[in-house]
Amino acid sequence: MEAVNTKRDRTRLPAAQRRRQILDVATRLIGEGGFWALSMQDVADACGLTVPGLLHHVGSKDGLLLAVLDHRDAEDFRSLAEQLGLGADATGWPRDISLAEACEALVRRNATQPEIVRLFSVLQAESLAPGHPAAAYFAARQERVLAEFTAMVSGRVPDPASLARQVVATMDGLQIQWLRDPDGTDLVAEWQAAAERLFAGL
């Protein structure tokens, strides 16, 4: 029987590079098993660290989760800003972009990163449980997204808040179907078909 090499890789990395490594590893592990199943030992092992060394960078398991979510939000917005031709200092959707254009960009971005969509889908469901460390994050995120989407169609439909909720629900539902059957579901094409109905008349 071949012995398993458990020796840690003690290569020292710059703090920013080490933190990025930790966040990438945690993102993968949470996406595979959820937050409750996440083992700090597994994260540390994958990064060549001890658990105390890992905690030095993230503070706690809850801190690691929130750091992962904040990191992914920042990365996604940077990618969307580039896709939409916004400046590097952009902090929100430009006023001249329609909700249909914004959603198209979001769906196209998500279609390239199933592991990240899986991460958010798993955590969003888990965060409904009382005491989950990401409960406040997802509540605030939902409120922010609905407010942004509502503002983008305000004055153009009778009930902009209702349309915003329907758009988010459709996007979330299609993404779950796509994650379950990626070969049989064309996320972008399905969204475009749904968008024709949701945005009819706009």
PDB file of C-alpha atoms in Angstrom:
ATOM      1  CA  MET A   1       0.000   0.000   0.000  1.00  0.00           C
ATOM      2  CA  GLU A   2       1.454   3.331  -1.052  1.00  0.00           C
ATOM      3  CA  ALA A   3       1.910   5.862   1.729  1.00  0.00           C
ATOM      4  CA  VAL A   4       0.007   9.130   1.406  1.00  0.00           C
ATOM      5  CA  ASN A   5       2.207  12.200   1.528  1.00  0.00           C
ATOM      6  CA  THR A   6       0.702  14.491   4.142  1.00  0.00           C
ATOM      7  CA  LYS A   7       3.627  16.904   4.335  1.00  0.00           C
ATOM      8  CA  ARG A   8       2.430  20.461   3.982  1.00  0.00           C
ATOM      9  CA  ASP A   9       3.694  22.765   1.297  1.00  0.00           C
ATOM     10  CA  ARG A  10       5.418  25.454   3.347  1.00  0.00           C
ATOM     11  CA  THR A  11       5.933  27.771   0.384  1.00  0.00           C
ATOM     12  CA  ARG A  12       5.472  31.312   1.625  1.00  0.00           C
ATOM     13  CA  LEU A  13       3.167  33.406  -0.525  1.00  0.00           C
ATOM     14  CA  PRO A  14       2.522  37.157  -0.415  1.00  0.00           C
ATOM     15  CA  ALA A  15      -0.481  37.871   1.809  1.00  0.00           C
ATOM     16  CA  ALA A  16      -2.743  38.914  -1.068  1.00  0.00           C
ATOM     17  CA  GLN A  17      -1.858  35.837  -3.109  1.00  0.00           C
ATOM     18  CA  ARG A  18      -2.383  33.535  -0.112  1.00  0.00           C
ATOM     19  CA  ARG A  19      -5.764  35.101   0.627  1.00  0.00           C
ATOM     20  CA  ARG A  20      -6.833  34.631  -2.992  1.00  0.00           C
ATOM     21  CA  GLN A  21      -5.761  30.979  -2.801  1.00  0.00           C
ATOM     22  CA  ILE A  22      -7.796  30.483   0.383  1.00  0.00           C
ATOM     23  CA  LEU A  23     -10.876  32.107  -1.141  1.00  0.00           C
ATOM     24  CA  ASP A  24     -10.619  30.022  -4.319  1.00  0.00           C
ATOM     25  CA  VAL A  25     -10.297  26.776  -2.335  1.00  0.00           C
ATOM     26  CA  ALA A  26     -13.168  27.697   0.006  1.00  0.00           C
ATOM     27  CA  THR A  27     -15.349  28.671  -2.955  1.00  0.00           C
ATOM     28  CA  ARG A  28     -14.862  25.235  -4.498  1.00  0.00           C
ATOM     29  CA  LEU A  29     -15.464  23.334  -1.259  1.00  0.00           C
ATOM     30  CA  ILE A  30     -18.575  25.318  -0.282  1.00  0.00           C
ATOM     31  CA  GLY A  31     -19.985  24.898  -3.782  1.00  0.00           C
ATOM     32  CA  GLU A  32     -19.508  21.130  -3.513  1.00  0.00           C
ATOM     33  CA  GLY A  33     -20.890  20.569  -0.018  1.00  0.00           C
ATOM     34  CA  GLY A  34     -22.345  23.758   1.414  1.00  0.00           C
ATOM     35  CA  PHE A  35     -21.193  25.829   4.359  1.00  0.00           C
ATOM     36  CA  TRP A  36     -22.238  23.410   7.102  1.00  0.00           C
ATOM     37  CA  ALA A  37     -20.073  20.664   5.593  1.00  0.00           C
ATOM     38  CA  LEU A  38     -17.065  22.943   5.140  1.00  0.00           C
ATOM     39  CA  SER A  39     -14.046  21.806   7.139  1.00  0.00           C
ATOM     40  CA  MET A  40     -11.441  24.395   8.006  1.00  0.00           C
ATOM     41  CA  GLN A  41      -8.954  21.529   8.124  1.00  0.00           C
ATOM     42  CA  ASP A  42      -9.759  20.688   4.489  1.00  0.00           C
ATOM     43  CA  VAL A  43      -9.264  24.315   3.456  1.00  0.00           C
ATOM     44  CA  ALA A  44      -5.994  24.509   5.357  1.00  0.00           C
ATOM     45  CA  ASP A  45      -4.722  21.229   3.886  1.00  0.00           C
ATOM     46  CA  ALA A  46      -5.537  22.318   0.331  1.00  0.00           C
ATOM     47  CA  CYS A  47      -3.615  25.554   0.886  1.00  0.00           C
ATOM     48  CA  GLY A  48      -0.631  23.943   2.593  1.00  0.00           C
ATOM     49  CA  LEU A  49      -1.440  25.673   5.894  1.00  0.00           C
ATOM     50  CA  THR A  50      -2.216  24.717   9.456  1.00  0.00           C
ATOM     51  CA  VAL A  51      -5.651  25.654  10.768  1.00  0.00           C
ATOM     52  CA  PRO A  52      -4.140  28.404  12.984  1.00  0.00           C
ATOM     53  CA  GLY A  53      -2.318  29.688   9.897  1.00  0.00           C
ATOM     54  CA  LEU A  54      -5.606  29.731   7.977  1.00  0.00           C
ATOM     55  CA  LEU A  55      -7.377  31.566  10.805  1.00  0.00           C
ATOM     56  CA  HIS A  56      -4.628  34.177  10.752  1.00  0.00           C
ATOM     57  CA  HIS A  57      -5.868  35.166   7.279  1.00  0.00           C
ATOM     58  CA  VAL A  58      -9.659  34.858   7.716  1.00  0.00           C
ATOM     59  CA  GLY A  59     -10.368  35.119  11.444  1.00  0.00           C
ATOM     60  CA  SER A  60     -13.041  32.427  11.667  1.00  0.00           C
ATOM     61  CA  LYS A  61     -15.156  30.049   9.618  1.00  0.00           C
ATOM     62  CA  ASP A  62     -17.914  32.674   9.433  1.00  0.00           C
ATOM     63  CA  GLY A  63     -15.341  35.259   8.412  1.00  0.00           C
ATOM     64  CA  LEU A  64     -14.137  32.979   5.637  1.00  0.00           C
ATOM     65  CA  LEU A  65     -17.673  32.564   4.296  1.00  0.00           C
ATOM     66  CA  LEU A  66     -18.350  36.298   4.200  1.00  0.00           C
ATOM     67  CA  ALA A  67     -14.957  36.943   2.615  1.00  0.00           C
ATOM     68  CA  VAL A  68     -15.789  34.426  -0.125  1.00  0.00           C
ATOM     69  CA  LEU A  69     -19.121  36.127  -0.829  1.00  0.00           C
ATOM     70  CA  ASP A  70     -17.662  39.643  -0.873  1.00  0.00           C
ATOM     71  CA  HIS A  71     -14.823  38.492  -3.135  1.00  0.00           C
ATOM     72  CA  ARG A  72     -17.199  36.856  -5.612  1.00  0.00           C
ATOM     73  CA  ASP A  73     -19.439  39.947  -5.714  1.00  0.00           C
ATOM     74  CA  ALA A  74     -16.447  42.156  -6.485  1.00  0.00           C
ATOM     75  CA  GLU A  75     -15.129  39.785  -9.155  1.00  0.00           C
ATOM     76  CA  ASP A  76     -18.542  39.486 -10.801  1.00  0.00           C
ATOM     77  CA  PHE A  77     -19.066  43.236 -10.918  1.00  0.00           C
ATOM     78  CA  ARG A  78     -15.620  43.795 -12.411  1.00  0.00           C
ATOM     79  CA  SER A  79     -16.400  41.252 -15.125  1.00  0.00           C
ATOM     80  CA  LEU A  80     -19.817  42.775 -15.848  1.00  0.00           C
ATOM     81  CA  ALA A  81     -18.366  46.283 -15.961  1.00  0.00           C
ATOM     82  CA  GLU A  82     -15.843  45.119 -18.553  1.00  0.00           C
ATOM     83  CA  GLN A  83     -18.534  43.284 -20.539  1.00  0.00           C
ATOM     84  CA  LEU A  84     -20.748  46.399 -20.589  1.00  0.00           C
ATOM     85  CA  GLY A  85     -17.898  48.772 -21.365  1.00  0.00           C
ATOM     86  CA  LEU A  86     -18.055  50.600 -18.043  1.00  0.00           C
ATOM     87  CA  GLY A  87     -15.086  52.334 -16.487  1.00  0.00           C
ATOM     88  CA  ALA A  88     -12.886  50.621 -13.908  1.00  0.00           C
ATOM     89  CA  ASP A  89     -14.256  52.980 -11.239  1.00  0.00           C
ATOM     90  CA  ALA A  90     -17.927  52.083 -11.898  1.00  0.00           C
ATOM     91  CA  THR A  91     -19.911  51.285  -8.751  1.00  0.00           C
ATOM     92  CA  GLY A  92     -23.358  50.515 -10.145  1.00  0.00           C
ATOM     93  CA  TRP A  93     -25.480  50.072 -13.244  1.00  0.00           C
ATOM     94  CA  PRO A  94     -25.366  53.101 -15.581  1.00  0.00           C
ATOM     95  CA  ARG A  95     -28.620  54.991 -15.995  1.00  0.00           C
ATOM     96  CA  ASP A  96     -28.822  54.362 -19.728  1.00  0.00           C
ATOM     97  CA  ILE A  97     -28.815  50.566 -19.487  1.00  0.00           C
ATOM     98  CA  SER A  98     -32.140  48.747 -19.527  1.00  0.00           C
ATOM     99  CA  LEU A  99     -33.111  45.942 -17.170  1.00  0.00           C
ATOM    100  CA  ALA A 100     -33.221  43.571 -20.142  1.00  0.00           C
ATOM    101  CA  GLU A 101     -29.616  44.456 -21.050  1.00  0.00           C
ATOM    102  CA  ALA A 102     -28.445  44.132 -17.454  1.00  0.00           C
ATOM    103  CA  CYS A 103     -30.068  40.714 -17.059  1.00  0.00           C
ATOM    104  CA  GLU A 104     -28.673  39.497 -20.381  1.00  0.00           C
ATOM    105  CA  ALA A 105     -25.183  40.454 -19.193  1.00  0.00           C
ATOM    106  CA  LEU A 106     -25.723  38.727 -15.839  1.00  0.00           C
ATOM    107  CA  VAL A 107     -26.946  35.502 -17.427  1.00  0.00           C
ATOM    108  CA  ARG A 108     -24.111  35.417 -19.951  1.00  0.00           C
ATOM    109  CA  ARG A 109     -21.613  35.956 -17.126  1.00  0.00           C
ATOM    110  CA  ASN A 110     -23.182  33.226 -14.991  1.00  0.00           C
ATOM    111  CA  ALA A 111     -23.232  30.769 -17.897  1.00  0.00           C
ATOM    112  CA  THR A 112     -19.415  30.831 -17.867  1.00  0.00           C
ATOM    113  CA  GLN A 113     -19.057  29.990 -14.168  1.00  0.00           C
ATOM    114  CA  PRO A 114     -21.311  27.141 -13.029  1.00  0.00           C
ATOM    115  CA  GLU A 115     -19.198  26.571  -9.904  1.00  0.00           C
ATOM    116  CA  ILE A 116     -19.918  30.118  -8.700  1.00  0.00           C
ATOM    117  CA  VAL A 117     -23.628  29.893  -9.511  1.00  0.00           C
ATOM    118  CA  ARG A 118     -23.705  26.604  -7.588  1.00  0.00           C
ATOM    119  CA  LEU A 119     -21.966  28.267  -4.631  1.00  0.00           C
ATOM    120  CA  PHE A 120     -24.546  31.049  -4.456  1.00  0.00           C
ATOM    121  CA  SER A 121     -27.492  28.697  -5.027  1.00  0.00           C
ATOM    122  CA  VAL A 122     -26.411  26.344  -2.238  1.00  0.00           C
ATOM    123  CA  LEU A 123     -25.665  29.149   0.209  1.00  0.00           C
ATOM    124  CA  GLN A 124     -28.833  31.063  -0.611  1.00  0.00           C
ATOM    125  CA  ALA A 125     -30.927  28.000   0.267  1.00  0.00           C
ATOM    126  CA  GLU A 126     -28.871  27.203   3.374  1.00  0.00           C
ATOM    127  CA  SER A 127     -29.108  30.794   4.601  1.00  0.00           C
ATOM    128  CA  LEU A 128     -32.852  30.399   5.140  1.00  0.00           C
ATOM    129  CA  ALA A 129     -31.992  28.368   8.247  1.00  0.00           C
ATOM    130  CA  PRO A 130     -32.043  30.402  11.482  1.00  0.00           C
ATOM    131  CA  GLY A 131     -28.574  31.334  12.631  1.00  0.00           C
ATOM    132  CA  HIS A 132     -26.832  30.861   9.311  1.00  0.00           C
ATOM    133  CA  PRO A 133     -23.890  33.307   9.118  1.00  0.00           C
ATOM    134  CA  ALA A 134     -24.851  34.403   5.584  1.00  0.00           C
ATOM    135  CA  ALA A 135     -28.526  35.076   6.377  1.00  0.00           C
ATOM    136  CA  ALA A 136     -28.061  38.836   6.698  1.00  0.00           C
ATOM    137  CA  TYR A 137     -25.835  38.933   3.615  1.00  0.00           C
ATOM    138  CA  PHE A 138     -28.420  37.254   1.387  1.00  0.00           C
ATOM    139  CA  ALA A 139     -31.313  39.285   2.819  1.00  0.00           C
ATOM    140  CA  ALA A 140     -29.424  42.511   2.082  1.00  0.00           C
ATOM    141  CA  ARG A 141     -28.355  41.252  -1.339  1.00  0.00           C
ATOM    142  CA  GLN A 142     -31.933  40.416  -2.294  1.00  0.00           C
ATOM    143  CA  GLU A 143     -33.165  43.797  -1.108  1.00  0.00           C
ATOM    144  CA  ARG A 144     -30.429  45.587  -3.075  1.00  0.00           C
ATOM    145  CA  VAL A 145     -30.997  43.650  -6.305  1.00  0.00           C
ATOM    146  CA  LEU A 146     -34.767  44.113  -6.158  1.00  0.00           C
ATOM    147  CA  ALA A 147     -34.342  47.848  -5.520  1.00  0.00           C
ATOM    148  CA  GLU A 148     -31.935  48.200  -8.461  1.00  0.00           C
ATOM    149  CA  PHE A 149     -34.176  46.233 -10.823  1.00  0.00           C
ATOM    150  CA  THR A 150     -37.287  48.109  -9.670  1.00  0.00           C
ATOM    151  CA  ALA A 151     -35.595  51.466 -10.311  1.00  0.00           C
ATOM    152  CA  MET A 152     -34.620  50.376 -13.836  1.00  0.00           C
ATOM    153  CA  VAL A 153     -38.270  49.854 -14.870  1.00  0.00           C
ATOM    154  CA  SER A 154     -39.874  52.494 -12.668  1.00  0.00           C
ATOM    155  CA  GLY A 155     -42.397  54.542 -14.611  1.00  0.00           C
ATOM    156  CA  ARG A 156     -42.410  52.061 -17.498  1.00  0.00           C
ATOM    157  CA  VAL A 157     -44.690  49.356 -16.070  1.00  0.00           C
ATOM    158  CA  PRO A 158     -47.697  49.521 -13.711  1.00  0.00           C
ATOM    159  CA  ASP A 159     -45.966  47.565 -10.906  1.00  0.00           C
ATOM    160  CA  PRO A 160     -42.167  47.752 -11.265  1.00  0.00           C
ATOM    161  CA  ALA A 161     -41.502  45.988  -7.941  1.00  0.00           C
ATOM    162  CA  SER A 162     -43.573  42.996  -9.034  1.00  0.00           C
ATOM    163  CA  LEU A 163     -41.709  42.763 -12.343  1.00  0.00           C
ATOM    164  CA  ALA A 164     -38.391  42.921 -10.491  1.00  0.00           C
ATOM    165  CA  ARG A 165     -39.425  39.997  -8.277  1.00  0.00           C
ATOM    166  CA  GLN A 166     -40.555  37.965 -11.293  1.00  0.00           C
ATOM    167  CA  VAL A 167     -37.276  38.620 -13.105  1.00  0.00           C
ATOM    168  CA  VAL A 168     -35.174  37.500 -10.120  1.00  0.00           C
ATOM    169  CA  ALA A 169     -37.343  34.415  -9.579  1.00  0.00           C
ATOM    170  CA  THR A 170     -37.074  33.425 -13.248  1.00  0.00           C
ATOM    171  CA  MET A 171     -33.307  33.879 -13.319  1.00  0.00           C
ATOM    172  CA  ASP A 172     -32.845  31.867 -10.122  1.00  0.00           C
ATOM    173  CA  GLY A 173     -35.160  29.087 -11.295  1.00  0.00           C
ATOM    174  CA  LEU A 174     -33.529  28.729 -14.705  1.00  0.00           C
ATOM    175  CA  GLN A 175     -30.101  28.635 -13.124  1.00  0.00           C
ATOM    176  CA  ILE A 176     -31.103  25.766 -10.831  1.00  0.00           C
ATOM    177  CA  GLN A 177     -32.488  23.795 -13.784  1.00  0.00           C
ATOM    178  CA  TRP A 178     -29.260  24.469 -15.684  1.00  0.00           C
ATOM    179  CA  LEU A 179     -27.104  23.310 -12.772  1.00  0.00           C
ATOM    180  CA  ARG A 180     -29.086  20.055 -12.568  1.00  0.00           C
ATOM    181  CA  ASP A 181     -28.949  19.426 -16.313  1.00  0.00           C
ATOM    182  CA  PRO A 182     -26.175  21.510 -17.890  1.00  0.00           C
ATOM    183  CA  ASP A 183     -26.073  19.416 -21.070  1.00  0.00           C
ATOM    184  CA  GLY A 184     -29.815  19.619 -21.629  1.00  0.00           C
ATOM    185  CA  THR A 185     -30.339  23.258 -20.667  1.00  0.00           C
ATOM    186  CA  ASP A 186     -29.025  26.236 -22.622  1.00  0.00           C
ATOM    187  CA  LEU A 187     -29.133  28.872 -19.902  1.00  0.00           C
ATOM    188  CA  VAL A 188     -28.694  31.860 -22.215  1.00  0.00           C
ATOM    189  CA  ALA A 189     -31.265  30.658 -24.766  1.00  0.00           C
ATOM    190  CA  GLU A 190     -33.827  29.814 -22.057  1.00  0.00           C
ATOM    191  CA  TRP A 191     -33.333  33.221 -20.451  1.00  0.00           C
ATOM    192  CA  GLN A 192     -33.755  35.009 -23.787  1.00  0.00           C
ATOM    193  CA  ALA A 193     -37.047  33.163 -24.385  1.00  0.00           C
ATOM    194  CA  ALA A 194     -38.281  34.086 -20.898  1.00  0.00           C
ATOM    195  CA  ALA A 195     -37.110  37.678 -21.269  1.00  0.00           C
ATOM    196  CA  GLU A 196     -39.252  38.149 -24.369  1.00  0.00           C
ATOM    197  CA  ARG A 197     -42.313  37.500 -22.203  1.00  0.00           C
ATOM    198  CA  LEU A 198     -41.135  39.335 -19.100  1.00  0.00           C
ATOM    199  CA  PHE A 199     -40.137  42.486 -20.984  1.00  0.00           C
ATOM    200  CA  ALA A 200     -42.865  42.473 -23.625  1.00  0.00           C
ATOM    201  CA  GLY A 201     -43.970  46.025 -24.277  1.00  0.00           C
ATOM    202  CA  LEU A 202     -40.923  47.654 -22.704  1.00  0.00           C
TER     203      LEU A 202
END
